[in-house]
Amino acid sequence: MQGVDCPPALTAALEESFGPHLKSVCERTARALAACGYSGLLVHSGSLVTVFEDDRSYAFEAHAPFKVWAPLGDVPDSFVWFEPGSSPRLLVHRPADYWHKPPDPPQGYWVRHFDVHLVGDYAAARAALPRSLAQAAYIGDGFAQLPAWGLKAVNPPALMRRLDYVRAAKTPYELVCLREANRLGARGHLAAREAFAGGGSEFEIELAFLRGCGLREQELPYNPIVALNAWGAVLHYQVLEKARPAARHSLLIDAGAEFAGYASDITRTYSHEDASFGRLIERMDRLQQALCAGVRAGVDWRDVHLRAHLLTGEVLRDADLISCGADEAVATGLTRVFLPHGIGHLLGLEVHDVGGFMASAEGGELPRPQLDPYLRLTRRLEERFVVTMEPGIYFIPQLLDAVRAGPVGRRINWPCVEGFMKFGGIRIEDDLAVTATGCENLTRDAFRALGAT
Ligand code: GLY
Ligand code: MN
Ligand code: MN
């Protein structure tokens, strides 16, 4: 789960901040358990999933409710047991196996905070837990022996939602991890940029990204989106074309790294020797920075999203892509043809982190604006929330064709749009840690520390 190097200052910061992080996880879990009527919590890391009719398994990803306790992303069928008032107990599944390498006994800055047991199978795990679990809750995958363990509830929604809600505000330890995930991601992006400049294929650019991060593909928080030319218009483009394209126009790369279970989510767009597309990227970069400058505790994310549409309308107008003003472009739905996704989301142990719509820890939902079904965050920002800021403009044939003949289409400057189709689109995405008066831009800081922009 770690990159190729771990600078001494990082090791020291992790050492210092993990204890308080765990204390805070214990305290909030104790409050949630008390509110929901449970005496303890058993959290499962997840089970391996096997390929249909084969004995191989898919790449394992530990569940986020487990990773919030311990930075162990690669230990299936392990558990954390927590009972308020006692140290958390970690049961690491370490089978006797000569087909695979069993996990090493855990090591590192966090281990001394746990009562660690190495268990060979489910029976050994059960034996390392209290005799009765009748008042305890369980979060994780089902498995054959689980009913016989006698837990009070399996994946109880009220408890899970309470624990999700508080994950939005990060502890200082989590911010250390997210900064490092950004540092690794920025290294990957710089390597990818160089591969693009050298004429690399999408696949070659991804390989450069992985090498730059020092991570395997399965260690990334999501599959990189590496889109050359018009493929930038496919929002979650999943192909990694191995052949170099006949002509090189642009690269949209949305790729993040992971550190200790925490994700970065970074997008950059580059023009290859086209001044007008280059100017549009610069304009979008300024727009993105203006949106970042408006982020601080207390701001309703739905307002940030609306402002993004207004600013996008201005960019479209300035670039002569549309013929009406920004207000009209927003009111008629025109900006949504060019920007059909949300302006950002919570980020943490999952790239699209949980709890984005919750009205309170007890429940209730904050609705999305009617025109924005893809917005993933509707909460008011609080200090130490980590969010992405990812405005974009795309030339998506399907969405453009849908409005071509109607009143919205009459406001589009079609020859200008046609001229940009070969570039696909632009997205610029940074990760922001919210403060009382503004935000820390984890991504730009990471690029700057590497001597880049
Ligand atoms: N990488 C997916 C997203 O930006 O939300
Ligand atoms: Mn994102
Ligand atoms: Mn992204």
GROMACS .gro file of C-alpha atoms and ligand atoms in nm:
model
  460
    1MET     CA    1   0.000   0.000   0.000
    2GLN     CA    2   0.298   0.229   0.019
    3GLY     CA    3   0.488   0.402  -0.258
    4VAL     CA    4   0.848   0.334  -0.346
    5ASP     CA    5   0.984   0.557  -0.071
    6CYS     CA    6   0.862   0.682   0.264
    7PRO     CA    7   1.045   1.004   0.359
    8PRO     CA    8   1.155   1.026   0.726
    9ALA     CA    9   0.933   1.332   0.789
   10LEU     CA   10   0.635   1.130   0.671
   11THR     CA   11   0.720   0.840   0.899
   12ALA     CA   12   0.743   1.082   1.192
   13ALA     CA   13   0.411   1.246   1.105
   14LEU     CA   14   0.239   0.908   1.080
   15GLU     CA   15   0.389   0.795   1.413
   16GLU     CA   16   0.270   1.108   1.585
   17SER     CA   17  -0.079   1.129   1.439
   18PHE     CA   18  -0.200   0.768   1.428
   19GLY     CA   19  -0.264   0.735   1.804
   20PRO     CA   20  -0.496   1.041   1.817
   21HIS     CA   21  -0.666   0.919   1.495
   22LEU     CA   22  -0.742   0.582   1.647
   23LYS     CA   23  -0.861   0.746   1.968
   24SER     CA   24  -1.101   0.956   1.768
   25VAL     CA   25  -1.227   0.651   1.571
   26CYS     CA   26  -1.279   0.469   1.905
   27GLU     CA   27  -1.469   0.763   2.053
   28ARG     CA   28  -1.700   0.816   1.757
   29THR     CA   29  -1.762   0.443   1.729
   30ALA     CA   30  -1.845   0.424   2.099
   31ARG     CA   31  -2.097   0.707   2.057
   32ALA     CA   32  -2.257   0.540   1.755
   33LEU     CA   33  -2.276   0.203   1.932
   34ALA     CA   34  -2.438   0.361   2.237
   35ALA     CA   35  -2.689   0.549   2.022
   36CYS     CA   36  -2.785   0.232   1.835
   37GLY     CA   37  -2.790  -0.006   2.133
   38TYR     CA   38  -2.487  -0.226   2.072
   39SER     CA   39  -2.210  -0.321   2.313
   40GLY     CA   40  -1.935  -0.382   2.057
   41LEU     CA   41  -1.845  -0.380   1.690
   42LEU     CA   42  -1.685  -0.645   1.472
   43VAL     CA   43  -1.557  -0.513   1.139
   44HIS     CA   44  -1.452  -0.743   0.857
   45SER     CA   45  -1.186  -0.657   0.598
   46GLY     CA   46  -1.376  -0.841   0.322
   47SER     CA   47  -1.352  -1.177   0.147
   48LEU     CA   48  -1.179  -1.280  -0.172
   49VAL     CA   49  -1.414  -1.315  -0.468
   50THR     CA   50  -1.333  -1.598  -0.705
   51VAL     CA   51  -1.364  -1.591  -1.081
   52PHE     CA   52  -1.659  -1.795  -1.212
   53GLU     CA   53  -1.570  -2.165  -1.231
   54ASP     CA   54  -1.204  -2.102  -1.155
   55ASP     CA   55  -0.995  -2.104  -0.840
   56ARG     CA   56  -0.839  -1.763  -0.895
   57SER     CA   57  -0.968  -1.455  -0.720
   58TYR     CA   58  -1.014  -1.095  -0.828
   59ALA     CA   59  -0.778  -0.836  -0.685
   60PHE     CA   60  -0.867  -0.782  -0.321
   61GLU     CA   61  -0.975  -0.445  -0.184
   62ALA     CA   62  -1.030  -0.412   0.188
   63HIS     CA   63  -1.359  -0.251   0.292
   64ALA     CA   64  -1.337   0.112   0.398
   65PRO     CA   65  -1.502   0.058   0.742
   66PHE     CA   66  -1.207  -0.175   0.817
   67LYS     CA   67  -0.938   0.051   0.668
   68VAL     CA   68  -1.047   0.343   0.886
   69TRP     CA   69  -0.905   0.142   1.179
   70ALA     CA   70  -0.591  -0.006   1.028
   71PRO     CA   71  -0.399   0.067   0.706
   72LEU     CA   72  -0.416  -0.294   0.589
   73GLY     CA   73  -0.546  -0.311   0.236
   74ASP     CA   74  -0.434  -0.661   0.151
   75VAL     CA   75  -0.555  -0.895   0.429
   76PRO     CA   76  -0.883  -1.067   0.341
   77ASP     CA   77  -1.094  -1.225   0.615
   78SER     CA   78  -0.938  -1.022   0.892
   79PHE     CA   79  -1.130  -0.840   1.166
   80VAL     CA   80  -1.119  -0.549   1.406
   81TRP     CA   81  -1.305  -0.604   1.731
   82PHE     CA   82  -1.390  -0.297   1.936
   83GLU     CA   83  -1.560  -0.275   2.270
   84PRO     CA   84  -1.575   0.072   2.429
   85GLY     CA   85  -1.327   0.097   2.714
   86SER     CA   86  -1.077  -0.154   2.568
   87SER     CA   87  -0.801  -0.132   2.306
   88PRO     CA   88  -0.918  -0.245   1.965
   89ARG     CA   89  -0.827  -0.603   1.880
   90LEU     CA   90  -0.695  -0.687   1.534
   91LEU     CA   91  -0.734  -1.040   1.403
   92VAL     CA   92  -0.515  -1.084   1.097
   93HIS     CA   93  -0.601  -1.387   0.886
   94ARG     CA   94  -0.276  -1.573   0.827
   95PRO     CA   95  -0.358  -1.911   0.680
   96ALA     CA   96  -0.110  -2.195   0.642
   97ASP     CA   97  -0.082  -2.172   0.264
   98TYR     CA   98   0.190  -2.278   0.024
   99TRP     CA   99   0.005  -2.159  -0.288
  100HIS     CA  100   0.010  -1.797  -0.177
  101LYS     CA  101   0.233  -1.599   0.054
  102PRO     CA  102   0.048  -1.550   0.383
  103PRO     CA  103   0.054  -1.192   0.510
  104ASP     CA  104   0.350  -1.097   0.728
  105PRO     CA  105   0.271  -1.012   1.089
  106PRO     CA  106   0.174  -0.644   1.069
  107GLN     CA  107   0.449  -0.389   1.128
  108GLY     CA  108   0.480  -0.015   1.138
  109TYR     CA  109   0.373   0.302   1.311
  110TRP     CA  110   0.022   0.187   1.393
  111VAL     CA  111   0.060  -0.171   1.519
  112ARG     CA  112   0.141  -0.099   1.885
  113HIS     CA  113  -0.204   0.057   1.929
  114PHE     CA  114  -0.375  -0.279   1.873
  115ASP     CA  115  -0.401  -0.608   2.051
  116VAL     CA  116  -0.289  -0.815   1.750
  117HIS     CA  117  -0.377  -1.182   1.698
  118LEU     CA  118  -0.273  -1.391   1.398
  119VAL     CA  119  -0.550  -1.637   1.313
  120GLY     CA  120  -0.535  -1.927   1.067
  121ASP     CA  121  -0.906  -1.961   0.994
  122TYR     CA  122  -1.255  -1.851   1.096
  123ALA     CA  123  -1.263  -2.089   1.392
  124ALA     CA  124  -0.943  -1.933   1.528
  125ALA     CA  125  -1.087  -1.586   1.471
  126ARG     CA  126  -1.402  -1.677   1.662
  127ALA     CA  127  -1.192  -1.817   1.947
  128ALA     CA  128  -1.006  -1.485   1.974
  129LEU     CA  129  -1.335  -1.296   2.026
  130PRO     CA  130  -1.551  -1.271   2.341
  131ARG     CA  131  -1.760  -1.579   2.418
  132SER     CA  132  -2.086  -1.393   2.356
  133LEU     CA  133  -2.139  -1.149   2.070
  134ALA     CA  134  -2.513  -1.131   2.134
  135GLN     CA  135  -2.511  -0.752   2.189
  136ALA     CA  136  -2.254  -0.672   1.918
  137ALA     CA  137  -2.295  -0.544   1.562
  138TYR     CA  138  -2.110  -0.672   1.255
  139ILE     CA  139  -2.006  -0.478   0.945
  140GLY     CA  140  -1.872  -0.675   0.652
  141ASP     CA  141  -1.931  -0.963   0.412
  142GLY     CA  142  -2.140  -1.263   0.498
  143PHE     CA  143  -1.967  -1.603   0.524
  144ALA     CA  144  -2.094  -1.951   0.603
  145GLN     CA  145  -1.997  -1.953   0.971
  146LEU     CA  146  -2.124  -1.603   1.051
  147PRO     CA  147  -2.482  -1.691   1.161
  148ALA     CA  148  -2.339  -1.927   1.424
  149TRP     CA  149  -2.134  -1.641   1.573
  150GLY     CA  150  -2.456  -1.504   1.719
  151LEU     CA  151  -2.421  -1.131   1.651
  152LYS     CA  152  -2.710  -0.900   1.729
  153ALA     CA  153  -2.709  -0.737   1.384
  154VAL     CA  154  -2.529  -0.770   1.051
  155ASN     CA  155  -2.466  -0.445   0.862
  156PRO     CA  156  -2.727  -0.245   1.056
  157PRO     CA  157  -2.801   0.064   0.841
  158ALA     CA  158  -2.851   0.311   1.129
  159LEU     CA  159  -2.510   0.231   1.280
  160MET     CA  160  -2.336   0.225   0.944
  161ARG     CA  161  -2.481   0.562   0.839
  162ARG     CA  162  -2.366   0.722   1.166
  163LEU     CA  163  -2.014   0.595   1.104
  164ASP     CA  164  -2.026   0.709   0.740
  165TYR     CA  165  -2.139   1.057   0.833
  166VAL     CA  166  -1.837   1.132   1.051
  167ARG     CA  167  -1.588   1.007   0.792
  168ALA     CA  168  -1.633   1.329   0.592
  169ALA     CA  169  -1.419   1.533   0.837
  170LYS     CA  170  -1.069   1.391   0.837
  171THR     CA  171  -0.841   1.351   1.136
  172PRO     CA  172  -0.491   1.508   1.116
  173TYR     CA  173  -0.354   1.156   1.047
  174GLU     CA  174  -0.590   1.114   0.754
  175LEU     CA  175  -0.476   1.450   0.616
  176VAL     CA  176  -0.115   1.328   0.635
  177CYS     CA  177  -0.217   1.021   0.432
  178LEU     CA  178  -0.414   1.226   0.179
  179ARG     CA  179  -0.119   1.465   0.130
  180GLU     CA  180   0.103   1.166   0.061
  181ALA     CA  181  -0.153   1.015  -0.179
  182ASN     CA  182  -0.138   1.347  -0.364
  183ARG     CA  183   0.242   1.350  -0.365
  184LEU     CA  184   0.248   1.002  -0.519
  185GLY     CA  185  -0.028   1.096  -0.763
  186ALA     CA  186   0.155   1.413  -0.869
  187ARG     CA  187   0.468   1.209  -0.937
  188GLY     CA  188   0.262   0.978  -1.155
  189HIS     CA  189   0.108   1.271  -1.341
  190LEU     CA  190   0.445   1.427  -1.417
  191ALA     CA  191   0.568   1.096  -1.560
  192ALA     CA  192   0.247   1.062  -1.762
  193ARG     CA  193   0.283   1.415  -1.898
  194GLU     CA  194   0.631   1.331  -2.017
  195ALA     CA  195   0.506   1.011  -2.184
  196PHE     CA  196   0.238   1.212  -2.364
  197ALA     CA  197   0.496   1.466  -2.481
  198GLY     CA  198   0.702   1.174  -2.613
  199GLY     CA  199   0.410   1.052  -2.825
  200GLY     CA  200   0.309   0.757  -2.602
  201SER     CA  201  -0.007   0.553  -2.646
  202GLU     CA  202  -0.273   0.554  -2.374
  203PHE     CA  203  -0.128   0.228  -2.241
  204GLU     CA  204   0.226   0.366  -2.240
  205ILE     CA  205   0.105   0.676  -2.057
  206GLU     CA  206  -0.060   0.459  -1.793
  207LEU     CA  207   0.259   0.257  -1.747
  208ALA     CA  208   0.448   0.582  -1.697
  209PHE     CA  209   0.190   0.691  -1.438
  210LEU     CA  210   0.227   0.364  -1.244
  211ARG     CA  211   0.604   0.387  -1.252
  212GLY     CA  212   0.591   0.748  -1.136
  213CYS     CA  213   0.367   0.658  -0.841
  214GLY     CA  214   0.560   0.339  -0.765
  215LEU     CA  215   0.232   0.146  -0.744
  216ARG     CA  216   0.070  -0.154  -0.912
  217GLU     CA  217  -0.257  -0.096  -1.093
  218GLN     CA  218  -0.449  -0.286  -0.823
  219GLU     CA  219  -0.304  -0.055  -0.559
  220LEU     CA  220  -0.463   0.251  -0.720
  221PRO     CA  221  -0.790   0.388  -0.587
  222TYR     CA  222  -0.955   0.362  -0.930
  223ASN     CA  223  -0.862   0.265  -1.284
  224PRO     CA  224  -0.684   0.556  -1.449
  225ILE     CA  225  -0.873   0.739  -1.720
  226VAL     CA  226  -0.614   0.800  -1.992
  227ALA     CA  227  -0.792   0.951  -2.290
  228LEU     CA  228  -0.613   1.073  -2.600
  229ASN     CA  229  -0.789   1.308  -2.839
  230ALA     CA  230  -1.169   1.280  -2.873
  231TRP     CA  231  -1.184   1.004  -2.608
  232GLY     CA  232  -1.157   1.280  -2.350
  233ALA     CA  233  -1.532   1.325  -2.406
  234VAL     CA  234  -1.603   0.986  -2.246
  235LEU     CA  235  -1.623   1.081  -1.880
  236HIS     CA  236  -1.507   0.749  -1.735
  237TYR     CA  237  -1.318   0.626  -2.042
  238GLN     CA  238  -1.190   0.279  -1.954
  239VAL     CA  239  -0.990   0.169  -2.261
  240LEU     CA  240  -0.611   0.182  -2.263
  241GLU     CA  241  -0.543   0.178  -2.636
  242LYS     CA  242  -0.206   0.015  -2.701
  243ALA     CA  243  -0.150   0.167  -3.046
  244ARG     CA  244  -0.029   0.523  -3.078
  245PRO     CA  245  -0.290   0.736  -3.257
  246ALA     CA  246  -0.217   0.864  -3.607
  247ALA     CA  247  -0.242   1.223  -3.484
  248ARG     CA  248  -0.188   1.359  -3.134
  249HIS     CA  249  -0.413   1.646  -3.021
  250SER     CA  250  -0.476   1.621  -2.647
  251LEU     CA  251  -0.456   1.414  -2.331
  252LEU     CA  252  -0.711   1.404  -2.048
  253ILE     CA  253  -0.570   1.198  -1.763
  254ASP     CA  254  -0.772   1.137  -1.447
  255ALA     CA  255  -0.561   0.920  -1.219
  256GLY     CA  256  -0.490   0.903  -0.849
  257ALA     CA  257  -0.264   0.718  -0.611
  258GLU     CA  258  -0.334   0.558  -0.275
  259PHE     CA  259  -0.145   0.578   0.050
  260ALA     CA  260  -0.236   0.378   0.362
  261GLY     CA  261  -0.581   0.325   0.216
  262TYR     CA  262  -0.646   0.693   0.130
  263ALA     CA  263  -0.703   0.809  -0.227
  264SER     CA  264  -0.603   1.102  -0.440
  265ASP     CA  265  -0.816   1.190  -0.743
  266ILE     CA  266  -0.636   1.416  -0.988
  267THR     CA  267  -0.712   1.524  -1.345
  268ARG     CA  268  -0.503   1.722  -1.588
  269THR     CA  269  -0.561   1.804  -1.954
  270TYR     CA  270  -0.290   1.889  -2.206
  271SER     CA  271  -0.294   2.025  -2.557
  272HIS     CA  272  -0.040   1.909  -2.812
  273GLU     CA  273   0.069   2.217  -3.002
  274ASP     CA  274  -0.277   2.367  -3.052
  275ALA     CA  275  -0.288   2.723  -2.927
  276SER     CA  276  -0.666   2.764  -2.916
  277PHE     CA  277  -0.720   2.444  -2.716
  278GLY     CA  278  -0.426   2.545  -2.497
  279ARG     CA  279  -0.598   2.880  -2.426
  280LEU     CA  280  -0.922   2.703  -2.338
  281ILE     CA  281  -0.732   2.480  -2.092
  282GLU     CA  282  -0.575   2.790  -1.934
  283ARG     CA  283  -0.917   2.952  -1.906
  284MET     CA  284  -1.056   2.639  -1.738
  285ASP     CA  285  -0.759   2.635  -1.504
  286ARG     CA  286  -0.841   2.991  -1.394
  287LEU     CA  287  -1.206   2.893  -1.350
  288GLN     CA  288  -1.101   2.596  -1.136
  289GLN     CA  289  -0.881   2.819  -0.921
  290ALA     CA  290  -1.165   3.068  -0.877
  291LEU     CA  291  -1.388   2.786  -0.754
  292CYS     CA  292  -1.116   2.662  -0.516
  293ALA     CA  293  -1.085   3.015  -0.377
  294GLY     CA  294  -1.453   3.002  -0.278
  295VAL     CA  295  -1.418   2.685  -0.070
  296ARG     CA  296  -1.432   2.719   0.309
  297ALA     CA  297  -1.627   2.580   0.604
  298GLY     CA  298  -1.992   2.678   0.595
  299VAL     CA  299  -2.032   2.680   0.217
  300ASP     CA  300  -2.318   2.470   0.076
  301TRP     CA  301  -2.171   2.245  -0.195
  302ARG     CA  302  -2.482   2.287  -0.407
  303ASP     CA  303  -2.398   2.658  -0.430
  304VAL     CA  304  -2.045   2.572  -0.544
  305HIS     CA  305  -2.195   2.352  -0.814
  306LEU     CA  306  -2.431   2.627  -0.930
  307ARG     CA  307  -2.148   2.881  -0.936
  308ALA     CA  308  -1.945   2.636  -1.145
  309HIS     CA  309  -2.223   2.638  -1.403
  310LEU     CA  310  -2.234   3.017  -1.412
  311LEU     CA  311  -1.856   3.040  -1.457
  312THR     CA  312  -1.870   2.767  -1.721
  313GLY     CA  313  -2.131   2.971  -1.907
  314GLU     CA  314  -1.890   3.266  -1.907
  315VAL     CA  315  -1.606   3.053  -2.042
  316LEU     CA  316  -1.829   2.909  -2.314
  317ARG     CA  317  -1.938   3.261  -2.409
  318ASP     CA  318  -1.583   3.403  -2.405
  319ALA     CA  319  -1.462   3.114  -2.620
  320ASP     CA  320  -1.745   3.181  -2.865
  321LEU     CA  321  -1.882   2.832  -2.814
  322ILE     CA  322  -2.225   2.973  -2.729
  323SER     CA  323  -2.405   3.289  -2.826
  324CYS     CA  324  -2.595   3.374  -2.504
  325GLY     CA  325  -2.491   3.500  -2.163
  326ALA     CA  326  -2.403   3.279  -1.866
  327ASP     CA  327  -2.735   3.328  -1.683
  328GLU     CA  328  -2.933   3.221  -1.985
  329ALA     CA  329  -2.696   2.931  -2.052
  330VAL     CA  330  -2.756   2.799  -1.700
  331ALA     CA  331  -3.132   2.862  -1.704
  332THR     CA  332  -3.185   2.682  -2.035
  333GLY     CA  333  -2.971   2.380  -1.941
  334LEU     CA  334  -2.709   2.471  -2.201
  335THR     CA  335  -2.414   2.454  -1.960
  336ARG     CA  336  -2.521   2.101  -1.868
  337VAL     CA  337  -2.462   1.991  -2.227
  338PHE     CA  338  -2.094   2.081  -2.179
  339LEU     CA  339  -2.066   1.998  -1.806
  340PRO     CA  340  -2.283   1.693  -1.734
  341HIS     CA  341  -2.124   1.583  -1.404
  342GLY     CA  342  -2.104   1.710  -1.048
  343ILE     CA  343  -1.842   1.967  -0.952
  344GLY     CA  344  -1.682   1.737  -0.695
  345HIS     CA  345  -1.730   1.486  -0.417
  346LEU     CA  346  -1.602   1.376  -0.080
  347LEU     CA  347  -1.268   1.194  -0.093
  348GLY     CA  348  -1.098   0.967   0.159
  349LEU     CA  349  -1.088   0.592   0.202
  350GLU     CA  350  -1.298   0.567  -0.113
  351VAL     CA  351  -1.256   0.785  -0.414
  352HIS     CA  352  -1.624   0.874  -0.406
  353ASP     CA  353  -1.648   0.873  -0.032
  354VAL     CA  354  -1.958   0.793   0.170
  355GLY     CA  355  -2.209   1.025   0.335
  356GLY     CA  356  -2.230   1.293   0.066
  357PHE     CA  357  -2.607   1.335   0.089
  358MET     CA  358  -2.664   1.287   0.461
  359ALA     CA  359  -2.862   1.553   0.647
  360SER     CA  360  -2.732   1.438   0.986
  361ALA     CA  361  -2.567   1.144   1.159
  362GLU     CA  362  -2.915   1.018   1.245
  363GLY     CA  363  -3.024   1.011   0.881
  364GLY     CA  364  -3.230   1.212   0.635
  365GLU     CA  365  -3.113   1.314   0.292
  366LEU     CA  366  -3.017   1.650   0.145
  367PRO     CA  367  -3.160   1.638  -0.208
  368ARG     CA  368  -2.964   1.700  -0.524
  369PRO     CA  369  -3.073   1.992  -0.740
  370GLN     CA  370  -3.335   1.865  -0.984
  371LEU     CA  371  -3.118   1.925  -1.290
  372ASP     CA  372  -2.808   1.765  -1.138
  373PRO     CA  373  -2.865   1.394  -1.078
  374TYR     CA  374  -2.492   1.324  -1.081
  375LEU     CA  375  -2.393   1.561  -0.802
  376ARG     CA  376  -2.244   1.341  -0.528
  377LEU     CA  377  -2.229   1.592  -0.245
  378THR     CA  378  -2.507   1.813  -0.109
  379ARG     CA  379  -2.374   1.887   0.240
  380ARG     CA  380  -2.249   2.213   0.381
  381LEU     CA  381  -1.869   2.198   0.406
  382GLU     CA  382  -1.704   2.165   0.745
  383GLU     CA  383  -1.345   2.202   0.853
  384ARG     CA  384  -1.131   1.902   0.752
  385PHE     CA  385  -1.375   1.777   0.488
  386VAL     CA  386  -1.172   1.670   0.185
  387VAL     CA  387  -1.340   1.727  -0.150
  388THR     CA  388  -1.244   1.727  -0.515
  389MET     CA  389  -1.289   2.032  -0.736
  390GLU     CA  390  -1.327   1.915  -1.092
  391PRO     CA  391  -1.486   2.149  -1.342
  392GLY     CA  392  -1.488   2.047  -1.706
  393ILE     CA  393  -1.603   2.126  -2.054
  394TYR     CA  394  -1.664   1.834  -2.289
  395PHE     CA  395  -1.762   1.792  -2.652
  396ILE     CA  396  -1.985   1.486  -2.617
  397PRO     CA  397  -2.152   1.386  -2.945
  398GLN     CA  398  -2.448   1.219  -2.771
  399LEU     CA  399  -2.536   1.527  -2.564
  400LEU     CA  400  -2.472   1.772  -2.846
  401ASP     CA  401  -2.684   1.570  -3.089
  402ALA     CA  402  -2.970   1.563  -2.838
  403VAL     CA  403  -3.002   1.945  -2.843
  404ARG     CA  404  -2.888   2.015  -3.199
  405ALA     CA  405  -3.234   2.069  -3.348
  406GLY     CA  406  -3.402   2.243  -3.052
  407PRO     CA  407  -3.397   2.585  -2.884
  408VAL     CA  408  -3.088   2.501  -2.676
  409GLY     CA  409  -2.902   2.406  -2.994
  410ARG     CA  410  -2.973   2.746  -3.147
  411ARG     CA  411  -2.754   2.905  -2.881
  412ILE     CA  412  -2.454   2.686  -2.975
  413ASN     CA  413  -2.191   2.807  -3.221
  414TRP     CA  414  -2.168   2.479  -3.412
  415PRO     CA  415  -1.864   2.549  -3.634
  416CYS     CA  416  -1.666   2.646  -3.325
  417VAL     CA  417  -1.781   2.331  -3.140
  418GLU     CA  418  -1.693   2.113  -3.441
  419GLY     CA  419  -1.342   2.258  -3.433
  420PHE     CA  420  -1.295   2.137  -3.074
  421MET     CA  421  -1.447   1.787  -3.111
  422LYS     CA  422  -1.110   1.624  -3.182
  423PHE     CA  423  -0.985   1.730  -2.835
  424GLY     CA  424  -1.267   1.553  -2.648
  425GLY     CA  425  -1.279   1.778  -2.346
  426ILE     CA  426  -1.107   1.938  -2.051
  427ARG     CA  427  -1.120   1.844  -1.684
  428ILE     CA  428  -0.898   1.988  -1.413
  429GLU     CA  429  -0.928   1.823  -1.075
  430ASP     CA  430  -0.760   1.896  -0.743
  431ASP     CA  431  -0.816   1.763  -0.392
  432LEU     CA  432  -0.896   2.024  -0.125
  433ALA     CA  433  -0.888   2.004   0.254
  434VAL     CA  434  -1.142   2.252   0.389
  435THR     CA  435  -1.041   2.498   0.661
  436ALA     CA  436  -1.233   2.762   0.857
  437THR     CA  437  -1.124   3.038   0.622
  438GLY     CA  438  -1.043   2.861   0.293
  439CYS     CA  439  -0.883   2.537   0.188
  440GLU     CA  440  -0.551   2.362   0.151
  441ASN     CA  441  -0.500   2.251  -0.207
  442LEU     CA  442  -0.337   1.912  -0.153
  443THR     CA  443  -0.281   1.858  -0.524
  444ARG     CA  444  -0.128   2.192  -0.624
  445ASP     CA  445   0.094   2.181  -0.314
  446ALA     CA  446   0.213   1.835  -0.419
  447PHE     CA  447   0.298   1.947  -0.774
  448ARG     CA  448   0.474   2.257  -0.637
  449ALA     CA  449   0.682   2.050  -0.394
  450LEU     CA  450   0.802   1.851  -0.695
  451GLY     CA  451   0.902   2.172  -0.869
  452ALA     CA  452   0.613   2.158  -1.115
  453THR     CA  453   0.279   2.327  -1.175
  454GLY     N1  454  -1.196   0.981  -1.105
  454GLY     C1  455  -1.336   0.987  -1.096
  454GLY     C2  456  -1.382   1.119  -1.055
  454GLY     O1  457  -1.314   1.217  -1.077
  454GLY     O2  458  -1.481   1.135  -0.992
  455MN      MN  459  -1.332   1.308  -0.878
  456MN      MN  460  -1.109   1.208  -1.107
   0.00000   0.00000   0.00000
